[in-house]
Coordinates of C-alpha atoms and ligand atoms in Angstrom, one line a residue:
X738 CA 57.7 -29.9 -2.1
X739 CA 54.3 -28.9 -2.6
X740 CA 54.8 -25.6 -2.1
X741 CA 57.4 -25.5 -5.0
X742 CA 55.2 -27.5 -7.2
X743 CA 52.4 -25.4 -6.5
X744 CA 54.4 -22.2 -7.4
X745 CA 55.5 -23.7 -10.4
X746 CA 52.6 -25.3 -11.5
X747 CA 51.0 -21.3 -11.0
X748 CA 53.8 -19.8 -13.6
X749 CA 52.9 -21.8 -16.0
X750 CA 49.5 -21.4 -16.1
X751 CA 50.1 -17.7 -15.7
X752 CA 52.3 -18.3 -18.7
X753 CA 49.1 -19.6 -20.5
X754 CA 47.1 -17.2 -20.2
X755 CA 49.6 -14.3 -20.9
X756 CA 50.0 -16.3 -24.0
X757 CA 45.9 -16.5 -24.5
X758 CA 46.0 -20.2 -24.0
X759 CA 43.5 -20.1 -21.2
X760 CA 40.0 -21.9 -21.5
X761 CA 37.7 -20.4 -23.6
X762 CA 34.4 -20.5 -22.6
X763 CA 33.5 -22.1 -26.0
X764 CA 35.7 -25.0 -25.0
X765 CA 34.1 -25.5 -22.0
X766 CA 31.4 -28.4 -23.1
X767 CA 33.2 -29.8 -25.7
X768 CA 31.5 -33.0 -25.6
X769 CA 27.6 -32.1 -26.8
X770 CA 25.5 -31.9 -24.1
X771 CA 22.9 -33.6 -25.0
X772 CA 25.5 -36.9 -24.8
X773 CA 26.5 -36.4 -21.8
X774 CA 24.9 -38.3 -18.9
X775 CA 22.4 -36.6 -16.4
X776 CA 23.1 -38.1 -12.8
X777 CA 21.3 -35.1 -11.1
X778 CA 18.2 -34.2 -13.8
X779 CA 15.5 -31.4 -13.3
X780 CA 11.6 -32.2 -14.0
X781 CA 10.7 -32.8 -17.7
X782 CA 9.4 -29.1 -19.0
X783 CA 11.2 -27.6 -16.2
X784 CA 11.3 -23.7 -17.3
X785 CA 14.6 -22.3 -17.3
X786 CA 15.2 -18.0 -18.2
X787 CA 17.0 -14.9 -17.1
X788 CA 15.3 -11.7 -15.5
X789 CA 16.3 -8.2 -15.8
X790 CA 14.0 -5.6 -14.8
X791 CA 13.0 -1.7 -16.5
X792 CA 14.9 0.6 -14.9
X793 CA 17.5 -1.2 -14.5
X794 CA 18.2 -1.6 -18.1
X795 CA 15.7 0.4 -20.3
X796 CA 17.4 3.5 -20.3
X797 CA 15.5 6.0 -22.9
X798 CA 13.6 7.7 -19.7
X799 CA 12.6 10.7 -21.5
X800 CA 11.2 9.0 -24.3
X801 CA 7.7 8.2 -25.7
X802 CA 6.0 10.2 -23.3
X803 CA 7.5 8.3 -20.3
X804 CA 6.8 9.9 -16.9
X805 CA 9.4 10.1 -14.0
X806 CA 10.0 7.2 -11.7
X807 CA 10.8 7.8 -7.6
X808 CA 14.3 6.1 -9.0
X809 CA 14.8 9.1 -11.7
X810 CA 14.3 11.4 -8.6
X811 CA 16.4 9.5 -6.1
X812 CA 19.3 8.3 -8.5
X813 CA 19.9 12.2 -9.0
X814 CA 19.8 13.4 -6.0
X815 CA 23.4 13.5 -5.3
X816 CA 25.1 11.0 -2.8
X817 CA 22.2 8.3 -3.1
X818 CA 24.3 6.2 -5.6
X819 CA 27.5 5.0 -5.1
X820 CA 29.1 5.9 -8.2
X821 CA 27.3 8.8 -9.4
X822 CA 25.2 7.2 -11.9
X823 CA 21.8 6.8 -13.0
X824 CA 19.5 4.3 -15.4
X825 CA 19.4 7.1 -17.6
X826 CA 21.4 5.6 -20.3
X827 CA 21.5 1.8 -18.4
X828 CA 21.9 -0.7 -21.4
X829 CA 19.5 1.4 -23.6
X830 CA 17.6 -2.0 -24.1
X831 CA 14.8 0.5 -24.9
X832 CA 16.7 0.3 -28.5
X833 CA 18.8 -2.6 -28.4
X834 CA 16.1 -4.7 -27.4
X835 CA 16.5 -7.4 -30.2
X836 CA 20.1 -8.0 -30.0
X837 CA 19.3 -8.4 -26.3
X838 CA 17.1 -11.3 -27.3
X839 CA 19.6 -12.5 -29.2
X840 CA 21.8 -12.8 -26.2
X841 CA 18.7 -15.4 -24.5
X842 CA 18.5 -17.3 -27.5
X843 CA 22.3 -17.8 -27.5
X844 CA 22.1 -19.4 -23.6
X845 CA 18.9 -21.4 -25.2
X846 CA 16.8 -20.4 -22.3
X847 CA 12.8 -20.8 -23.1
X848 CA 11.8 -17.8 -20.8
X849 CA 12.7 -14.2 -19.7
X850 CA 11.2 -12.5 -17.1
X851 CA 11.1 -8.3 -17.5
X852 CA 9.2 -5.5 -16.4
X853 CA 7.3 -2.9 -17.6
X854 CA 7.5 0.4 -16.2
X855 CA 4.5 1.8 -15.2
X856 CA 5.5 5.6 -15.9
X857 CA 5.1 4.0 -19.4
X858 CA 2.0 3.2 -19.0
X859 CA 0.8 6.2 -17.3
X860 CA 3.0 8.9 -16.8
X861 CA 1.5 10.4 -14.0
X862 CA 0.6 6.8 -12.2
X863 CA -3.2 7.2 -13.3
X864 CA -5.7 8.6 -15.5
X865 CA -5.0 9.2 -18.9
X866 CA -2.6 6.5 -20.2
X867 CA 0.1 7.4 -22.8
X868 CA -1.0 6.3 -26.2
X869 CA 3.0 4.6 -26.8
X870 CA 3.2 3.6 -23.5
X871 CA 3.1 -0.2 -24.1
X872 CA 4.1 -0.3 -27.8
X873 CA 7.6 -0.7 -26.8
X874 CA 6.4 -4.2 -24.4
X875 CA 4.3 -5.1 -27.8
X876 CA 7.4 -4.9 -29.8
X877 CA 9.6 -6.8 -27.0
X878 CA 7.4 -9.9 -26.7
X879 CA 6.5 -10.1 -30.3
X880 CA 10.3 -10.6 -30.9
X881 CA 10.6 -12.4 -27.9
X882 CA 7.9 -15.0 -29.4
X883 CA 9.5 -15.1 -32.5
X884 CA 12.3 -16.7 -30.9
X885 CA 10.8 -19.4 -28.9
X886 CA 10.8 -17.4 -25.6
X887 CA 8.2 -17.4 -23.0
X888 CA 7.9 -13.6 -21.6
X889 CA 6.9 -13.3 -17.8
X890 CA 6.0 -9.7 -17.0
X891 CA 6.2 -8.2 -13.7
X892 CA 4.4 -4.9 -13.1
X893 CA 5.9 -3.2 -10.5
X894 CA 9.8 -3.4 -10.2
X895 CA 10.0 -0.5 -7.8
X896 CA 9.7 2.3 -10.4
X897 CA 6.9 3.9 -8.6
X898 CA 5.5 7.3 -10.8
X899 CA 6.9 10.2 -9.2
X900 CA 3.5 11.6 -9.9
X901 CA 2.0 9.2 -7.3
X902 CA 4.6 9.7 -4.4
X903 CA 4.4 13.6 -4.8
X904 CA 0.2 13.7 -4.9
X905 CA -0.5 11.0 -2.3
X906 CA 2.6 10.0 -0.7
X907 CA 3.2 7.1 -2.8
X908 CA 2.5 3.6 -0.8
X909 CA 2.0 5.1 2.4
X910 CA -1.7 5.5 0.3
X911 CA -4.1 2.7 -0.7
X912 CA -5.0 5.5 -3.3
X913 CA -1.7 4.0 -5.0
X914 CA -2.7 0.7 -4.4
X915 CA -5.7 1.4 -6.4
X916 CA -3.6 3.2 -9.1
X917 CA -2.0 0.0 -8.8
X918 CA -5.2 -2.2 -9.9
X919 CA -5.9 0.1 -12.5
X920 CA -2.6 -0.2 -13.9
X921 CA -2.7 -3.6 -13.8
X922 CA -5.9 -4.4 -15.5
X923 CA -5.1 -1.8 -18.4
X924 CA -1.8 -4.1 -19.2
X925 CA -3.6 -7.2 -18.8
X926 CA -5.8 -5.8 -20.9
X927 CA -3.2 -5.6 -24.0
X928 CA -0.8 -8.4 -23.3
X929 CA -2.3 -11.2 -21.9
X930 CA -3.2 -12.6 -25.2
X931 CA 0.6 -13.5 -25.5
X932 CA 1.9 -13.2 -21.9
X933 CA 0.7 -15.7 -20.0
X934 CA 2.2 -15.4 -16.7
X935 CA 2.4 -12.3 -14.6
X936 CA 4.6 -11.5 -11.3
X937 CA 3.0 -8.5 -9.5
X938 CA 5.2 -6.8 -7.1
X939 CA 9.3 -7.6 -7.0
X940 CA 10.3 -7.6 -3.4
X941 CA 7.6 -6.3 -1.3
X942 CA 10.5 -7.6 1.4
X943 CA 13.2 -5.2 0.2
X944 CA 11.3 -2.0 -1.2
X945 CA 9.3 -1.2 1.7
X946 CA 12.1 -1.5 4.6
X947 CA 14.9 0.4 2.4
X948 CA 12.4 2.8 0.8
X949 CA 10.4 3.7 3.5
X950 CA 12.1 2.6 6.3
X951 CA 15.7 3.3 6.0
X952 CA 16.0 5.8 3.1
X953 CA 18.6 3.7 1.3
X954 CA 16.4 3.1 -1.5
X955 CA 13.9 5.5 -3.5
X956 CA 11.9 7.0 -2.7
X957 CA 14.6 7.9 0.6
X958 CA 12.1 8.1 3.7
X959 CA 13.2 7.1 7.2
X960 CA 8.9 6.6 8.5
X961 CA 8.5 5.7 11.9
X962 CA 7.4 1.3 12.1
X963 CA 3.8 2.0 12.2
X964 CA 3.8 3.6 8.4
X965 CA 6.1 1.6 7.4
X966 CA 3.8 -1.3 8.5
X967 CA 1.1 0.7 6.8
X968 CA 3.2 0.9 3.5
X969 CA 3.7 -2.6 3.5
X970 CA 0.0 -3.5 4.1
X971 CA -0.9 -0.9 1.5
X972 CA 1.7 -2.9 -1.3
X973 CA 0.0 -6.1 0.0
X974 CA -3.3 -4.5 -0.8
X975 CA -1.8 -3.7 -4.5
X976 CA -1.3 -7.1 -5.0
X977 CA -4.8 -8.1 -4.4
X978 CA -6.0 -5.5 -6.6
X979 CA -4.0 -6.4 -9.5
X980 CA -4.8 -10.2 -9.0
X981 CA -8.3 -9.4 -9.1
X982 CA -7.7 -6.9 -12.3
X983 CA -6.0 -9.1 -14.4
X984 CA -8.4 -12.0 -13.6
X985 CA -11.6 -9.5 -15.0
X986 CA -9.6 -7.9 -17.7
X987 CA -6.8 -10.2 -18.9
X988 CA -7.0 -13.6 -21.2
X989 CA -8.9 -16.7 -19.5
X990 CA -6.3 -18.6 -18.4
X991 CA -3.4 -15.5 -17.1
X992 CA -1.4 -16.9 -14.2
X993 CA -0.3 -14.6 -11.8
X994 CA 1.4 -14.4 -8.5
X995 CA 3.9 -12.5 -6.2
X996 CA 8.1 -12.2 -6.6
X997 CA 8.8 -11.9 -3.4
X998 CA 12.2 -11.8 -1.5
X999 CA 11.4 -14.4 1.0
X1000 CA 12.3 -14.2 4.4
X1001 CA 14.8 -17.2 4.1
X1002 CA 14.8 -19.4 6.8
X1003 CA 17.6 -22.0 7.0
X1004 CA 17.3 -24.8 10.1
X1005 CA 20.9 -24.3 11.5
X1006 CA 21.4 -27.9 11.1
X1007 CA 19.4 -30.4 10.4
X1008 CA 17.7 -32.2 13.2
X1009 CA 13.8 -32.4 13.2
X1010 CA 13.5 -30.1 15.8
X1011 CA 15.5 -27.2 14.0
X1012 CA 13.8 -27.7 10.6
X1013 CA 10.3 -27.7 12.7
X1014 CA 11.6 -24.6 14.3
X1015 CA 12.2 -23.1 10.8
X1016 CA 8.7 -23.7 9.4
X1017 CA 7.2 -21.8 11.9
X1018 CA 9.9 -19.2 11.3
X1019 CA 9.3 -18.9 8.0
X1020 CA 5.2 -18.6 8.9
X1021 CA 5.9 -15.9 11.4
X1022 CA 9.1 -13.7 9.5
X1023 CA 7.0 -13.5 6.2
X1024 CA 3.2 -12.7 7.7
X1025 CA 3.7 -9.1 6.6
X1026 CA 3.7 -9.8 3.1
X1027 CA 4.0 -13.0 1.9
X1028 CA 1.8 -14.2 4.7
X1029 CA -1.0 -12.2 4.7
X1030 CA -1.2 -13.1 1.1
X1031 CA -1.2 -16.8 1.4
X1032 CA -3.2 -16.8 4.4
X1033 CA -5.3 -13.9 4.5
X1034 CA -4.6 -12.7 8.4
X1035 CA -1.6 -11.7 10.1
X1036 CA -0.5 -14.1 12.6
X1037 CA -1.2 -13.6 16.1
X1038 CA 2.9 -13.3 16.7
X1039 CA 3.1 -10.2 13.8
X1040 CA 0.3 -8.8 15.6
X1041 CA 1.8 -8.8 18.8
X1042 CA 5.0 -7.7 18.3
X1043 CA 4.1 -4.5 15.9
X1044 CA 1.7 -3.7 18.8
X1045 CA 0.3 -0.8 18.4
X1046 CA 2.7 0.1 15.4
X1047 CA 0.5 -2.9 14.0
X1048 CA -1.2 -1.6 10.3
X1049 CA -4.9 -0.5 10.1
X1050 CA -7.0 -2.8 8.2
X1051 CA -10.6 -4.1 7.3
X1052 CA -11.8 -7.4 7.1
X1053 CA -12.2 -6.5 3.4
X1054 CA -9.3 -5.7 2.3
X1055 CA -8.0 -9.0 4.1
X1056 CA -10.4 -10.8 1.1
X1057 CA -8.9 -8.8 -1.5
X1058 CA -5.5 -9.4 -0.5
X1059 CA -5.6 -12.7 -0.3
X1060 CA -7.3 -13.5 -3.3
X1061 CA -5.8 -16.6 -4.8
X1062 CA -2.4 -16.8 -6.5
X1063 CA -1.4 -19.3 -9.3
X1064 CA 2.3 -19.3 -8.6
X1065 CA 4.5 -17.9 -6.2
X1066 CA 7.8 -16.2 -7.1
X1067 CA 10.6 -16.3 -4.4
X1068 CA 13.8 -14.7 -5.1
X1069 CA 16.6 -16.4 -3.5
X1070 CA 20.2 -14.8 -3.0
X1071 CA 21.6 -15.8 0.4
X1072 CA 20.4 -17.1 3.9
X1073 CA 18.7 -14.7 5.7
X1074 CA 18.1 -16.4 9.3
X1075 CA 19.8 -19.8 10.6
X1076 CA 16.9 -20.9 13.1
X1077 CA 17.5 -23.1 15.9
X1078 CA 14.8 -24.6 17.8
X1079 CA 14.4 -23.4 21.5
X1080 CA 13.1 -24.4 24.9
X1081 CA 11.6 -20.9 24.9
X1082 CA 8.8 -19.2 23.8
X1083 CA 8.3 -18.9 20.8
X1084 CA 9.8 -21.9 20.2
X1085 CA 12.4 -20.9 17.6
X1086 CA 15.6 -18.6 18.1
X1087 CA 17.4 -16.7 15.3
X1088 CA 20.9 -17.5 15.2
X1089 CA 23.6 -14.1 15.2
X1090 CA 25.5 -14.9 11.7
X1091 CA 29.4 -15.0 13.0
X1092 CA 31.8 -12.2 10.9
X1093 CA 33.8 -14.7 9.2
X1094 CA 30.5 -15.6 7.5
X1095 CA 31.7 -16.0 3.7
X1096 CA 30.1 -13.5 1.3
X1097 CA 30.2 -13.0 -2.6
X1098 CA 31.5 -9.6 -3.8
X1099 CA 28.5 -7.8 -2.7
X1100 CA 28.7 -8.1 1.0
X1101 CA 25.1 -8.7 1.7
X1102 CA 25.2 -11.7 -0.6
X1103 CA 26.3 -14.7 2.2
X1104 CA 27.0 -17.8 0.3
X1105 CA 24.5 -20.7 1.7
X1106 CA 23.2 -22.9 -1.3
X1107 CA 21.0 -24.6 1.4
X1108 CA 18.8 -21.9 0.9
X1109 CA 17.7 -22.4 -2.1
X1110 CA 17.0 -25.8 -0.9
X1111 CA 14.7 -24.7 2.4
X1112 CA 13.3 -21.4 1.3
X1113 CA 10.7 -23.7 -1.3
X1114 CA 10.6 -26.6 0.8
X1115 CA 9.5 -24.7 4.1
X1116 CA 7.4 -22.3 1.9
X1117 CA 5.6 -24.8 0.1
X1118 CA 4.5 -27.1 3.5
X1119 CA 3.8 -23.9 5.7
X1120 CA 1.7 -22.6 2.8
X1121 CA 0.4 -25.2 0.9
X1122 CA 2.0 -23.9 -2.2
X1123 CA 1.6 -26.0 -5.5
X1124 CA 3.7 -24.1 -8.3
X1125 CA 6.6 -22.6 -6.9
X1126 CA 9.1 -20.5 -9.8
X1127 CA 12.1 -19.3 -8.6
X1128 CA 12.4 -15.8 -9.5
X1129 CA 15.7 -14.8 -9.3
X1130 CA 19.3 -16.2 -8.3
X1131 CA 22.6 -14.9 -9.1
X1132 CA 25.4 -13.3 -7.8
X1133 CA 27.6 -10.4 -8.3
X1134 CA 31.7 -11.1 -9.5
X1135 CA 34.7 -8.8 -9.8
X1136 CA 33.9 -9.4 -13.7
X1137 CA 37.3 -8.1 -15.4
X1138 CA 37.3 -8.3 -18.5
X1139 CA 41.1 -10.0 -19.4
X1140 CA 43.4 -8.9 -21.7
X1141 CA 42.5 -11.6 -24.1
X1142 CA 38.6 -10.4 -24.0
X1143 CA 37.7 -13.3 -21.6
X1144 CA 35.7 -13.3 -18.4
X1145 CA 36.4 -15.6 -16.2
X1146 CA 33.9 -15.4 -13.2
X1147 CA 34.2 -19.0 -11.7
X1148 CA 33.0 -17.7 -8.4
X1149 CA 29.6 -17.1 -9.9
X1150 CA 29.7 -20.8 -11.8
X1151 CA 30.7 -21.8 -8.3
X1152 CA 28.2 -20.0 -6.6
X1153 CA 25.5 -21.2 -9.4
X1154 CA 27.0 -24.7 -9.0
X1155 CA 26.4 -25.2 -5.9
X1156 CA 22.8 -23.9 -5.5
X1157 CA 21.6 -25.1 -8.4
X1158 CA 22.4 -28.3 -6.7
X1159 CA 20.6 -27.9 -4.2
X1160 CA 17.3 -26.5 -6.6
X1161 CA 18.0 -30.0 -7.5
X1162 CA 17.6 -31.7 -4.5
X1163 CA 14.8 -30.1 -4.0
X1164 CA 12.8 -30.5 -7.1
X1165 CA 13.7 -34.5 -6.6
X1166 CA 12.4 -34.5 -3.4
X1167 CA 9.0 -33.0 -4.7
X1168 CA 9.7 -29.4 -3.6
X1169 CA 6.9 -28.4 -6.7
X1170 CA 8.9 -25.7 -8.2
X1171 CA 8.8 -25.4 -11.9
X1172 CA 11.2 -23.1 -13.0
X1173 CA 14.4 -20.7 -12.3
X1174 CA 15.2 -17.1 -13.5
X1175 CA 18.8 -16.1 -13.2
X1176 CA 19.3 -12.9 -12.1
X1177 CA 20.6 -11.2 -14.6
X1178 CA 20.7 -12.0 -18.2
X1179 CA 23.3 -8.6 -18.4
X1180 CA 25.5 -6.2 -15.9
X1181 CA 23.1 -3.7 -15.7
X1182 CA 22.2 -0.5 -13.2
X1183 CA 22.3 -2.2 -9.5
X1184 CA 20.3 0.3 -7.7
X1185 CA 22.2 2.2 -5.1
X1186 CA 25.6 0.3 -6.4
X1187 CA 25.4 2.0 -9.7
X1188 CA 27.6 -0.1 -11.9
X1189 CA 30.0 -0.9 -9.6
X1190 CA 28.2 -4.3 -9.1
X1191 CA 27.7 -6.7 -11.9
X1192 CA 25.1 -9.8 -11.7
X1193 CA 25.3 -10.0 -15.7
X1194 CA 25.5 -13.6 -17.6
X1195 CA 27.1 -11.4 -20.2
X1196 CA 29.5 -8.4 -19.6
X1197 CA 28.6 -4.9 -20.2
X1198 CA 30.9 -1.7 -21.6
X1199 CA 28.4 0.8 -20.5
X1200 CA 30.8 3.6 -22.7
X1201 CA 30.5 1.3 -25.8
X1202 CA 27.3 -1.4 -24.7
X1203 CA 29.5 -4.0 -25.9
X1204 CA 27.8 -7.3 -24.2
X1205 CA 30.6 -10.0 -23.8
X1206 CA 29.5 -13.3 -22.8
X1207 CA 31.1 -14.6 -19.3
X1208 CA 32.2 -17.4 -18.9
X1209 CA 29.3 -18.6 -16.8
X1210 CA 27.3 -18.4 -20.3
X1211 CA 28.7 -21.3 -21.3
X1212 CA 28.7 -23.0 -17.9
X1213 CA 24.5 -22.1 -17.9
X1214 CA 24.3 -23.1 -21.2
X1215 CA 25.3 -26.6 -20.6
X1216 CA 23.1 -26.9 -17.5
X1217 CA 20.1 -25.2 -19.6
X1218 CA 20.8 -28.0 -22.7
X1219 CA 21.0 -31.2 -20.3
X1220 CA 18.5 -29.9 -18.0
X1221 CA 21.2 -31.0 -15.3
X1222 CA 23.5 -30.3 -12.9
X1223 CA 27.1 -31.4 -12.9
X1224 CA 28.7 -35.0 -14.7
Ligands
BG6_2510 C1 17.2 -8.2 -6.1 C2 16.4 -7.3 -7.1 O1 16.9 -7.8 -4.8 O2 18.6 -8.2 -6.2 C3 17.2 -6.9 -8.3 O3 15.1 -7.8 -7.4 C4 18.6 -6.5 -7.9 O4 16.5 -5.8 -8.9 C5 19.3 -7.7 -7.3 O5 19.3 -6.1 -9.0 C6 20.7 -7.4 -6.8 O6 20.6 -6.5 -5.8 P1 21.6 -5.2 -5.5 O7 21.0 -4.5 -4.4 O8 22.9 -5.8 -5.1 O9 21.6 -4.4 -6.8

């Protein structure tokens, strides 16, 4: 009986959508949202946008004086990318910039977080910068502005100058991470009087292991641990720098802090003794980077088990890295560790994730809303943390575009449903984060996926860069306009 009904009930609505009579996204919050009741609210002035980042959508990388990136390089090297491809082209935002805009204003987001490229700024990662090297970020948040939108700039979203890797071997030299400062203090220097919040580094987490360790990303190297270790302290080092920089060169007032891939701890269930085991997971998983920022040592337990792969430091740079932050940025895709307390030392055991584990259609991306939940809440008591943003969340779809010009990607509304949800919970339980950045406002060049993978709130022809809003606009619209989740 069911079955039958269940078959039938399927032709027909086969039959409507062959006949275009499926839901439109415009239909999809018919009632105005600001009617509509708000059981599950986020804080008053809590800052909702979209990220994207250079290289990923620029394009125009042999314009204005640019300088090559490590991605240029490693993108063309053949057999790096999966289909070929390159940011050459991207979504040639460089151009289209303002009907980009348009596309932020039409979700009625207040904020947008991009990044400049720093083979902009200076072609050959230091020295003389290029004279039209930030005209084109001028031009971006002056039109940004115009609209009511509240740029956050990152500096570094892992298009490292070629220049630098070739001359001192990229991170694995503090001479970078003092390229770094410089480069940092220069843009303060000309957009803090509009931007007002600046994000660092983007994934310290990710850039260092697949760059340097497992040659999956740019710039490709496979270094034994104790340079990767090195690499890492040296991006750590970086940070500080540019904290410092912007503080004695940019606007009074210029926030600034890390976006940073979070070791994401999730208590396997909770009992006191699990979530208790998954704070001081979360301390000892994330002293590398996020640690040593936050507290300004590595723990004793990071210490120990790099051993003598362990990185050199001074007591020093230990002061400049941890200099202090004004937000922290934690991009949040999927659960990282499930962490069970343990009658052993050290206390806390890291659960093996079982194959069935269900995944989004890229198959690193595990679906665990919780995380999005813990990740801030563990963050914020093992660090003291006061403003917490999240910095990116999304997901990747099949993202077809239908014969009737539609979209339909309800596994990323469902995806975003159910972790905004839990942001929810969190932000009522006094979790102190203030705002959220879906990753990504467009489809746009997905690293070593080429454009295989789409994250985009709107669709992308990369032949014709027709965007086409997914459905998912309309369902992030409505959360955007009630500042709430669900009915
Ligand atoms: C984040 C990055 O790690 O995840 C983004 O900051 C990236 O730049 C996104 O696009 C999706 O990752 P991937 O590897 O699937 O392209």
């Amino acid at each position: 009986m069911f079955g039958k009904f269940s078959r039938r009930h399927f032709a027909k609505l086969a039959g409507l959508s062959a006949l275009g009579m499926a839901a439109r996204p415009a239909d999809a919050a018919a009632q105005p949202a600001a009617e509509r009741p708000s059981p599950a609210s986020f804080p008053k002035d809590f800052v909702w946008g979209t990220a994207t980042s250079a290289y990923q959508i620029e394009g125009a990388v042999n314009e204005d004086g640019r300088g090559r990136s490590i991605w240029d390089t490693f993108s063309h090297t053949p057999g790096k990318i999966e289909d070929g491809t390159s940011g050459d082209r991207a979504n040639e935002h460089y151009h289209r910039y303002k009907e980009d805009i348009g596309l932020i204003r039409e979700l009625g987001a207040r904020a947008y977080r991009f990044s400049i490229a720093w083979p902009r700024v200076f072609p050959e990662g230091t020295g003389k910068p290029n004279p039209k090297g930030l005209d084109f970020y001028d031009r971006l948040v002056d039109e940004l502005l115009k609209n009511g939108i509240e740029p956050y700039g990152t500096l570094y979203h892992w298009d490292l100058p070629q220049a630098l890797e070739d001359k001192v071997g990229g991170w694995r030299s503090s001479e970078t991470s003092k390229a770094f400062g410089d480069y940092a203090g220069h843009v303060a220097a000309r957009i803090t009087d509009r931007v007002r919040s600046i994000f660092t580094i983007n994934e310290a987490g990710r850039f260092v292991n697949f760059g340097y360790g497992w040659g999956i990303d740019a710039p490709g190297l496979k270094l034994p641990d104790a340079d990767v270790n090195q690499v890492r302290h040296h991006v750590a080092l970086a940070h500080g720098l540019a904290v410092q920089a912007i503080r004695a060169r940019g606007r009074a007032g210029t926030r600034v802090g890390p976006a940073e891939n979070i070791a994401a701890c999730v208590p396997a269930f909770d009992t006191p003794e699990n979530v208790r085991a998954a704070e001081v997971a979360t301390r000892e998983l994330n002293s590398g980077f996020l640690g040593v920022i936050l507290e300004g040592k590595y723990t004793d337990g990071f210490l120990q088990f790099a051993g003598k792969n362990a990185p050199k430091f001074t007591d020093e740079e230990l002061k400049i890295i941890s200099q202090p932050n004004d937000f922290v940025g934690l991009n949040i895709y999927a659960p990282q560790f499930y962490i069970a307390a343990s009658d052993k030392p050290p206390g806390w055991s890291v659960l093996p994730f079982p194959a069935s584990f269900p995944h989004m259609n890229s198959e690193w991306l595990r679906v665990g809303p919780e995380t999005i939940y813990w990740a801030p809440r563990l963050a914020a008591k093992v660090w003291n943390i006061e403003t917490i943003y999240i910095s990116e969340n999304g997901t990747s779809s099949e993202d077809k575009l239908r014969a009737d010009g539609q979209v339909y990607d309800l596994d990323r509304i469902m995806y975003l449903r159910n972790y905004l949800r839990q942001l929810q919970r969190a932000t009522s339980e006094g979790v102190p984060i203030r705002g959220y950045f879906l990753w990504s406002l467009m489809d746009n060049f997905e690293w070593i996926y080429g454009y295989e993978k789409r994250f985009g709130l709107y669709h992308v022809d990369f032949e014709t860069q027709r965007r086409t809003p997914k459905l998912s606009v309309a369902f992030y619209r409505d959360v955007v306009a009630r500042n709430a989740i669900g009915v």
